[in-house]
CSV table of N, CA and C in Angstrom, one decimal:
chain,number,residue,atom,x,y,z
I,10,MET,N,-26.9,26.5,10.2
I,10,MET,CA,-25.4,26.9,10.1
I,10,MET,C,-24.4,25.3,9.8
I,11,GLU,N,-24.9,24.5,10.8
I,11,GLU,CA,-24.3,22.8,10.6
I,11,GLU,C,-24.4,22.4,9.3
I,12,CYS,N,-25.9,22.7,8.8
I,12,CYS,CA,-26.0,22.1,7.4
I,12,CYS,C,-25.2,22.7,6.2
I,13,ASN,N,-24.7,24.0,6.5
I,13,ASN,CA,-23.6,24.6,5.3
I,13,ASN,C,-22.1,24.0,5.6
I,14,GLY,N,-22.1,23.7,7.0
I,14,GLY,CA,-20.8,23.2,7.4
I,14,GLY,C,-20.7,21.6,6.8
I,15,SER,N,-21.7,20.9,6.9
I,15,SER,CA,-21.8,19.7,6.4
I,15,SER,C,-21.4,19.5,4.8
I,16,LYS,N,-22.0,20.5,4.1
I,16,LYS,CA,-22.0,20.6,2.7
I,16,LYS,C,-20.5,20.9,2.3
I,17,VAL,N,-19.8,21.8,3.0
I,17,VAL,CA,-18.6,22.2,2.9
I,17,VAL,C,-17.5,21.0,2.9
I,18,GLU,N,-18.1,20.5,4.2
I,18,GLU,CA,-17.1,19.3,4.4
I,18,GLU,C,-17.2,18.0,3.4
I,19,SER,N,-18.4,17.9,3.1
I,19,SER,CA,-18.6,17.0,2.1
I,19,SER,C,-17.9,17.2,0.6
I,20,ALA,N,-18.0,18.5,0.2
I,20,ALA,CA,-17.3,19.0,-1.0
I,20,ALA,C,-16.1,18.9,-1.0
I,21,SER,N,-15.5,19.1,0.4
I,21,SER,CA,-14.0,18.9,0.6
I,21,SER,C,-13.4,17.5,0.5
I,22,MET,N,-14.4,16.5,0.9
I,22,MET,CA,-14.1,15.1,0.9
I,22,MET,C,-14.0,14.5,-0.5
I,23,ASN,N,-15.1,15.1,-1.3
I,23,ASN,CA,-15.0,14.8,-2.8
I,23,ASN,C,-13.7,15.4,-3.4
I,24,GLU,N,-13.4,16.6,-3.2
I,24,GLU,CA,-12.3,17.0,-3.7
I,24,GLU,C,-10.9,16.2,-3.3
I,25,ASN,N,-10.7,15.6,-2.3
I,25,ASN,CA,-9.6,15.0,-1.7
I,25,ASN,C,-10.1,13.6,-2.3
I,26,SER,N,-10.9,13.3,-2.4
I,26,SER,CA,-11.1,11.8,-3.2
I,26,SER,C,-10.8,11.7,-4.6
I,27,ASP,N,-11.1,12.8,-5.2
I,27,ASP,CA,-10.7,13.1,-6.7
I,27,ASP,C,-9.2,13.1,-6.7
I,28,ALA,N,-8.6,13.9,-5.9
I,28,ALA,CA,-7.2,14.2,-6.0
I,28,ALA,C,-6.5,13.0,-5.6
I,29,ASP,N,-7.2,12.0,-4.5
I,29,ASP,CA,-6.4,10.6,-4.3
I,29,ASP,C,-6.4,9.7,-5.5
I,30,LYS,N,-7.5,9.6,-6.3
I,30,LYS,CA,-7.9,9.0,-7.5
I,30,LYS,C,-6.7,9.4,-8.6
I,31,LYS,N,-6.7,10.7,-8.7
I,31,LYS,CA,-5.6,11.1,-9.8
I,31,LYS,C,-4.2,10.8,-9.4
I,32,LEU,N,-3.9,10.9,-7.9
I,32,LEU,CA,-2.8,10.3,-7.7
I,32,LEU,C,-2.4,8.9,-7.9
I,33,GLU,N,-3.3,8.3,-7.4
I,33,GLU,CA,-3.3,6.6,-7.7
I,33,GLU,C,-3.1,6.3,-9.2
I,34,ARG,N,-3.8,7.1,-10.3
I,34,ARG,CA,-3.7,6.8,-11.5
I,34,ARG,C,-2.3,7.0,-12.1
I,35,VAL,N,-1.5,8.4,-11.5
I,35,VAL,CA,-0.2,8.8,-12.0
I,35,VAL,C,0.9,7.9,-11.4
I,36,ALA,N,0.6,7.3,-10.2
I,36,ALA,CA,1.4,6.5,-9.5
I,36,ALA,C,1.6,5.1,-10.2
I,37,GLU,N,0.1,4.3,-10.6
I,37,GLU,CA,0.1,3.6,-11.4
I,37,GLU,C,0.7,3.6,-12.6
I,38,GLU,N,0.3,4.5,-13.2
I,38,GLU,CA,1.3,4.6,-14.8
I,38,GLU,C,2.8,4.6,-14.7
I,39,LYS,N,3.4,5.3,-13.6
I,39,LYS,CA,4.8,5.4,-13.3
I,39,LYS,C,5.2,4.1,-12.9
I,40,LEU,N,4.5,3.3,-12.2
I,40,LEU,CA,5.0,1.8,-11.9
I,40,LEU,C,5.0,1.0,-12.6
I,41,VAL,N,4.0,1.0,-13.6
I,41,VAL,CA,3.8,0.0,-14.7
I,41,VAL,C,4.7,0.7,-15.8
I,42,SER,N,5.1,2.0,-15.9
I,42,SER,CA,6.0,2.1,-16.9
I,42,SER,C,7.5,1.9,-16.5
I,43,PHE,N,7.8,2.0,-15.3
I,43,PHE,CA,9.2,1.6,-14.6
I,43,PHE,C,9.2,0.1,-14.9
I,44,CYS,N,8.3,-0.8,-14.5
I,44,CYS,CA,8.3,-2.1,-14.7
I,44,CYS,C,8.6,-2.7,-16.0
I,45,GLY,N,7.6,-2.1,-16.9
I,45,GLY,CA,7.9,-2.4,-18.1
I,45,GLY,C,9.3,-2.1,-18.9
I,46,GLN,N,9.7,-1.0,-18.5
I,46,GLN,CA,10.9,-0.7,-18.8
I,46,GLN,C,12.0,-1.5,-18.6
I,47,ILE,N,12.1,-2.1,-17.3
I,47,ILE,CA,13.2,-2.6,-16.9
I,47,ILE,C,12.8,-4.0,-17.6
I,48,LEU,N,11.7,-4.6,-17.5
I,48,LEU,CA,11.5,-5.9,-18.1
I,48,LEU,C,11.6,-6.1,-19.7
I,49,SER,N,11.4,-5.2,-20.2
I,49,SER,CA,11.7,-4.9,-21.8
I,49,SER,C,13.1,-4.8,-22.1
I,50,GLU,N,13.9,-4.3,-21.4
I,50,GLU,CA,15.2,-3.9,-21.7
I,50,GLU,C,16.0,-5.3,-21.1
I,51,ALA,N,15.8,-6.1,-20.2
I,51,ALA,CA,16.2,-7.3,-19.8
I,51,ALA,C,15.7,-8.4,-20.7
I,52,SER,N,14.4,-8.3,-21.2
I,52,SER,CA,14.2,-9.3,-22.0
I,52,SER,C,14.8,-9.1,-23.6
I,53,GLY,N,15.3,-7.8,-23.9
I,53,GLY,CA,15.9,-7.4,-25.1
I,53,GLY,C,17.3,-7.9,-25.1
I,54,ILE,N,18.1,-7.9,-23.8
I,54,ILE,CA,19.2,-8.4,-23.5
I,54,ILE,C,19.3,-9.9,-23.9
I,55,GLN,N,18.3,-10.5,-23.2
I,55,GLN,CA,17.9,-12.0,-23.2
I,55,GLN,C,17.9,-12.6,-24.7
I,56,SER,N,17.0,-11.6,-25.4
I,56,SER,CA,17.1,-11.9,-26.7
I,56,SER,C,18.4,-12.0,-27.4
I,57,THR,N,19.0,-11.1,-27.2
I,57,THR,CA,20.4,-10.7,-27.9
I,57,THR,C,21.1,-12.1,-27.6
I,58,LEU,N,21.4,-12.6,-26.5
I,58,LEU,CA,21.8,-13.4,-25.9
I,58,LEU,C,22.0,-14.7,-27.0
I,59,GLY,N,20.5,-15.2,-27.5
I,59,GLY,CA,20.4,-16.1,-28.5
I,59,GLY,C,21.2,-15.9,-29.9
I,60,GLU,N,21.4,-14.5,-30.5
I,60,GLU,CA,21.8,-14.1,-31.8
I,60,GLU,C,23.4,-14.3,-31.6
I,61,THR,N,23.9,-14.0,-30.4
I,61,THR,CA,25.4,-13.8,-30.6
I,61,THR,C,26.0,-14.7,-29.2
I,62,ILE,N,27.3,-14.9,-29.5
I,62,ILE,CA,27.8,-15.5,-28.1
I,62,ILE,C,28.9,-14.4,-27.7
I,63,ASN,N,28.5,-13.5,-27.4
I,63,ASN,CA,29.4,-12.1,-26.9
I,63,ASN,C,29.5,-12.1,-25.4
I,64,MET,N,30.4,-12.3,-25.0
I,64,MET,CA,30.6,-12.3,-23.5
I,64,MET,C,30.3,-11.0,-22.7
I,65,ASP,N,30.3,-9.9,-23.4
I,65,ASP,CA,29.8,-8.7,-22.8
I,65,ASP,C,28.4,-8.6,-22.7
I,66,VAL,N,27.8,-9.2,-23.4
I,66,VAL,CA,26.2,-9.3,-23.3
I,66,VAL,C,25.8,-10.0,-22.2
I,67,HIS,N,26.5,-11.1,-21.9
I,67,HIS,CA,26.3,-11.8,-20.8
I,67,HIS,C,26.9,-11.1,-19.3
I,68,ARG,N,27.7,-10.5,-19.6
I,68,ARG,CA,28.2,-9.7,-18.5
I,68,ARG,C,27.4,-8.5,-18.1
I,69,VAL,N,26.6,-7.8,-19.1
I,69,VAL,CA,25.7,-6.8,-18.9
I,69,VAL,C,24.6,-7.6,-18.3
I,70,LEU,N,23.8,-8.6,-18.5
I,70,LEU,CA,22.8,-9.2,-18.0
I,70,LEU,C,22.9,-9.7,-16.4
I,71,GLN,N,24.3,-9.9,-16.3
I,71,GLN,CA,24.8,-10.4,-14.9
I,71,GLN,C,25.0,-9.3,-14.1
I,72,LEU,N,25.4,-8.1,-14.6
I,72,LEU,CA,25.5,-6.7,-13.8
I,72,LEU,C,24.1,-6.4,-13.4
I,73,ARG,N,23.1,-6.4,-14.4
I,73,ARG,CA,21.8,-6.2,-14.0
I,73,ARG,C,20.6,-7.0,-13.8
I,74,SER,N,21.5,-8.3,-13.3
I,74,SER,CA,20.2,-9.4,-12.7
I,74,SER,C,19.6,-8.5,-11.4
I,75,PRO,N,20.5,-8.2,-10.6
I,75,PRO,CA,19.9,-7.6,-9.1
I,75,PRO,C,18.9,-6.8,-9.3
I,76,ILE,N,19.2,-5.9,-10.3
I,76,ILE,CA,17.9,-4.9,-10.4
I,76,ILE,C,16.5,-5.5,-11.1
I,77,ILE,N,16.9,-6.5,-11.8
I,77,ILE,CA,15.8,-7.3,-12.5
I,77,ILE,C,14.9,-8.0,-11.4
I,78,VAL,N,16.0,-8.6,-10.7
I,78,VAL,CA,15.4,-9.6,-9.5
I,78,VAL,C,14.5,-8.5,-8.6
I,79,LYS,N,15.2,-7.4,-8.1
I,79,LYS,CA,14.3,-6.4,-7.4
I,79,LYS,C,13.4,-6.1,-7.9
I,80,VAL,N,13.1,-5.7,-9.0
I,80,VAL,CA,11.7,-5.5,-9.8
I,80,VAL,C,10.6,-6.6,-9.7
I,81,LEU,N,11.2,-7.7,-10.5
I,81,LEU,CA,10.3,-8.8,-10.2
I,81,LEU,C,9.6,-9.4,-9.0
I,82,LYS,N,10.6,-8.9,-7.8
I,82,LYS,CA,9.9,-9.3,-6.6
I,82,LYS,C,9.2,-8.0,-6.0
I,83,GLY,N,9.1,-7.0,-6.6
I,83,GLY,CA,8.4,-5.9,-6.1
I,83,GLY,C,6.9,-6.1,-6.9
I,84,MET,N,7.1,-6.7,-8.3
I,84,MET,CA,5.7,-7.0,-8.9
I,84,MET,C,5.0,-8.2,-8.1
I,85,CYS,N,5.5,-8.8,-7.3
I,85,CYS,CA,5.0,-10.0,-6.6
I,85,CYS,C,4.1,-9.3,-5.8
I,86,ARG,N,4.5,-8.1,-4.9
I,86,ARG,CA,3.7,-7.5,-3.9
I,86,ARG,C,2.7,-6.4,-4.8
I,87,MET,N,2.5,-6.4,-5.9
I,87,MET,CA,1.9,-5.4,-6.7
I,87,MET,C,0.4,-5.7,-6.5
I,88,ASN,N,-0.1,-4.8,-6.4
I,88,ASN,CA,-1.8,-4.9,-6.4
I,88,ASN,C,-2.3,-5.7,-7.4
I,89,ASN,N,-2.8,-6.8,-7.3
I,89,ASN,CA,-3.5,-7.9,-8.2
I,89,ASN,C,-4.2,-7.0,-9.5
I,90,THR,N,-5.2,-6.3,-9.0
I,90,THR,CA,-6.0,-5.6,-9.7
I,90,THR,C,-5.1,-4.9,-11.1
I,91,ILE,N,-4.1,-4.1,-10.6
I,91,ILE,CA,-3.2,-3.6,-11.3
I,91,ILE,C,-2.2,-4.2,-12.1
I,92,PHE,N,-1.8,-5.5,-11.8
I,92,PHE,CA,-1.0,-6.5,-12.4
I,92,PHE,C,-1.9,-6.8,-13.5
I,93,LYS,N,-3.2,-7.6,-13.2
I,93,LYS,CA,-4.1,-8.1,-14.1
I,93,LYS,C,-4.3,-7.1,-15.2
I,94,ARG,N,-4.7,-5.7,-15.1
I,94,ARG,CA,-4.9,-4.9,-15.9
I,94,ARG,C,-3.8,-4.3,-16.9
I,95,HIS,N,-2.4,-4.7,-16.4
I,95,HIS,CA,-1.4,-4.5,-17.3
I,95,HIS,C,-0.7,-5.9,-17.8
I,96,LEU,N,-1.2,-7.0,-17.5
I,96,LEU,CA,-0.6,-8.1,-17.7
I,96,LEU,C,-0.3,-8.3,-19.3
I,97,ILE,N,-0.9,-7.7,-19.9
I,97,ILE,CA,-0.8,-7.7,-21.6
I,97,ILE,C,0.5,-7.1,-21.9
I,98,ASP,N,0.8,-6.1,-21.2
I,98,ASP,CA,2.0,-5.5,-21.4
I,98,ASP,C,3.4,-6.1,-20.8
I,99,PHE,N,3.2,-7.1,-19.7
I,99,PHE,CA,4.0,-7.5,-19.1
I,99,PHE,C,4.3,-8.8,-19.7
I,100,TYR,N,3.6,-9.7,-20.0
I,100,TYR,CA,3.7,-10.9,-20.6
I,100,TYR,C,4.6,-11.3,-21.5
I,101,PRO,N,4.8,-10.3,-22.5
I,101,PRO,CA,5.8,-10.7,-23.5
I,101,PRO,C,7.3,-10.9,-23.1
I,102,PRO,N,7.7,-9.7,-22.1
I,102,PRO,CA,9.0,-9.5,-21.8
I,102,PRO,C,9.1,-10.6,-20.6
I,103,ILE,N,8.2,-10.9,-19.6
I,103,ILE,CA,8.3,-11.9,-19.0
I,103,ILE,C,8.6,-13.2,-19.3
I,104,THR,N,7.9,-13.8,-20.4
I,104,THR,CA,7.8,-15.0,-21.3
I,104,THR,C,9.2,-15.0,-21.9
I,105,ARG,N,9.9,-14.0,-22.2
I,105,ARG,CA,11.2,-14.3,-22.9
I,105,ARG,C,12.1,-14.2,-21.7
I,106,LEU,N,11.8,-13.9,-20.7
I,106,LEU,CA,13.1,-13.8,-19.4
I,106,LEU,C,13.1,-15.3,-18.8
I,107,VAL,N,12.0,-16.0,-19.3
I,107,VAL,CA,12.0,-17.4,-18.7
I,107,VAL,C,13.4,-18.3,-19.1
I,108,CYS,N,13.7,-18.1,-20.2
I,108,CYS,CA,15.0,-18.6,-20.8
I,108,CYS,C,16.3,-18.0,-20.1
I,109,CYS,N,16.2,-17.0,-19.3
I,109,CYS,CA,17.2,-16.4,-18.7
I,109,CYS,C,18.4,-17.3,-18.2
I,110,ASP,N,19.7,-17.2,-18.7
I,110,ASP,CA,20.7,-17.8,-18.0
I,110,ASP,C,20.9,-17.7,-16.4
I,111,GLN,N,20.4,-16.5,-16.0
I,111,GLN,CA,20.6,-16.0,-14.6
I,111,GLN,C,19.6,-16.9,-13.6
I,112,MET,N,19.9,-17.7,-12.8
I,112,MET,CA,19.4,-18.4,-12.0
I,112,MET,C,18.4,-17.6,-10.9
I,113,ASP,N,19.2,-16.3,-10.5
I,113,ASP,CA,18.2,-15.8,-9.6
I,113,ASP,C,17.1,-14.9,-10.1
I,114,VAL,N,17.4,-14.8,-11.6
I,114,VAL,CA,16.1,-13.7,-12.6
I,114,VAL,C,14.9,-15.1,-12.6
I,115,ARG,N,15.4,-16.2,-12.6
I,115,ARG,CA,14.3,-17.4,-13.0
I,115,ARG,C,13.8,-17.7,-11.6
I,116,GLY,N,14.5,-17.6,-10.6
I,116,GLY,CA,13.8,-17.7,-9.3
I,116,GLY,C,13.0,-16.8,-9.0
I,117,ALA,N,13.0,-15.3,-9.3
I,117,ALA,CA,12.2,-14.2,-9.0
I,117,ALA,C,11.2,-14.4,-10.0
I,118,LEU,N,11.5,-15.1,-11.2
I,118,LEU,CA,10.2,-15.2,-12.0
I,118,LEU,C,9.2,-16.3,-11.7
I,119,GLY,N,9.8,-17.2,-10.8
I,119,GLY,CA,8.8,-18.3,-10.5
I,119,GLY,C,8.2,-17.6,-9.4
I,120,GLU,N,8.7,-16.8,-8.3
I,120,GLU,CA,7.9,-16.1,-7.2
I,120,GLU,C,6.8,-15.3,-7.8
I,121,LEU,N,7.2,-14.7,-8.9
I,121,LEU,CA,6.0,-13.8,-9.5
I,121,LEU,C,5.0,-14.7,-10.1
I,122,PHE,N,5.1,-15.6,-10.8
I,122,PHE,CA,4.2,-16.7,-11.4
I,122,PHE,C,3.3,-17.3,-10.2
I,123,ASP,N,4.0,-17.4,-9.2
I,123,ASP,CA,3.3,-17.9,-8.0
I,123,ASP,C,2.4,-17.1,-7.1
I,124,ALA,N,2.9,-15.8,-7.2
I,124,ALA,CA,2.1,-14.6,-6.6
I,124,ALA,C,1.3,-14.1,-7.3
I,125,GLN,N,1.2,-13.9,-8.8
I,125,GLN,CA,0.4,-12.8,-9.4
I,125,GLN,C,-0.4,-13.8,-10.6
I,126,LEU,N,0.4,-14.8,-11.0
I,126,LEU,CA,-0.5,-15.7,-12.3
I,126,LEU,C,-1.2,-16.7,-11.6
I,127,ARG,N,-0.9,-17.2,-10.5
I,127,ARG,CA,-1.7,-18.7,-10.0
I,127,ARG,C,-3.2,-17.9,-9.8
I,128,VAL,N,-3.1,-16.6,-9.4
I,128,VAL,CA,-4.5,-15.9,-8.8
I,128,VAL,C,-5.3,-15.9,-10.2
I,129,LEU,N,-4.7,-15.8,-11.4
I,129,LEU,CA,-5.4,-15.7,-12.6
I,129,LEU,C,-6.0,-17.2,-13.4
I,130,LEU,N,-5.4,-17.9,-12.7
I,130,LEU,CA,-5.8,-19.4,-13.3
I,130,LEU,C,-7.0,-20.1,-12.7
I,131,PRO,N,-7.9,-20.7,-13.2
I,131,PRO,CA,-9.0,-21.2,-12.7
I,131,PRO,C,-8.8,-22.4,-11.7
């Protein structure tokens, strides 16, 4: 009887493991999508600044900078493997934000470079 109990327990653990892996994949996709969207929008606004001297664009970037900073600081704590796996998606908007006029955004970028990119350098 105990043998059957162990098989049931083992099957249950495998199902839980598969469910956990699926949940991790979904969570990773949502996290990466959210971060990517915020970075892309922010870098798009930053790119617009170079083309125009519109004060509204400066104001929009100024209003959104606390959100951008929160996302960048959150990315500092992101699992290194996940960050590395999606670096190809994050890199273009991150590099466009380097020229951002908002010092808090540039400071958060520095923290991100220190936390995530330093690990990737030899």
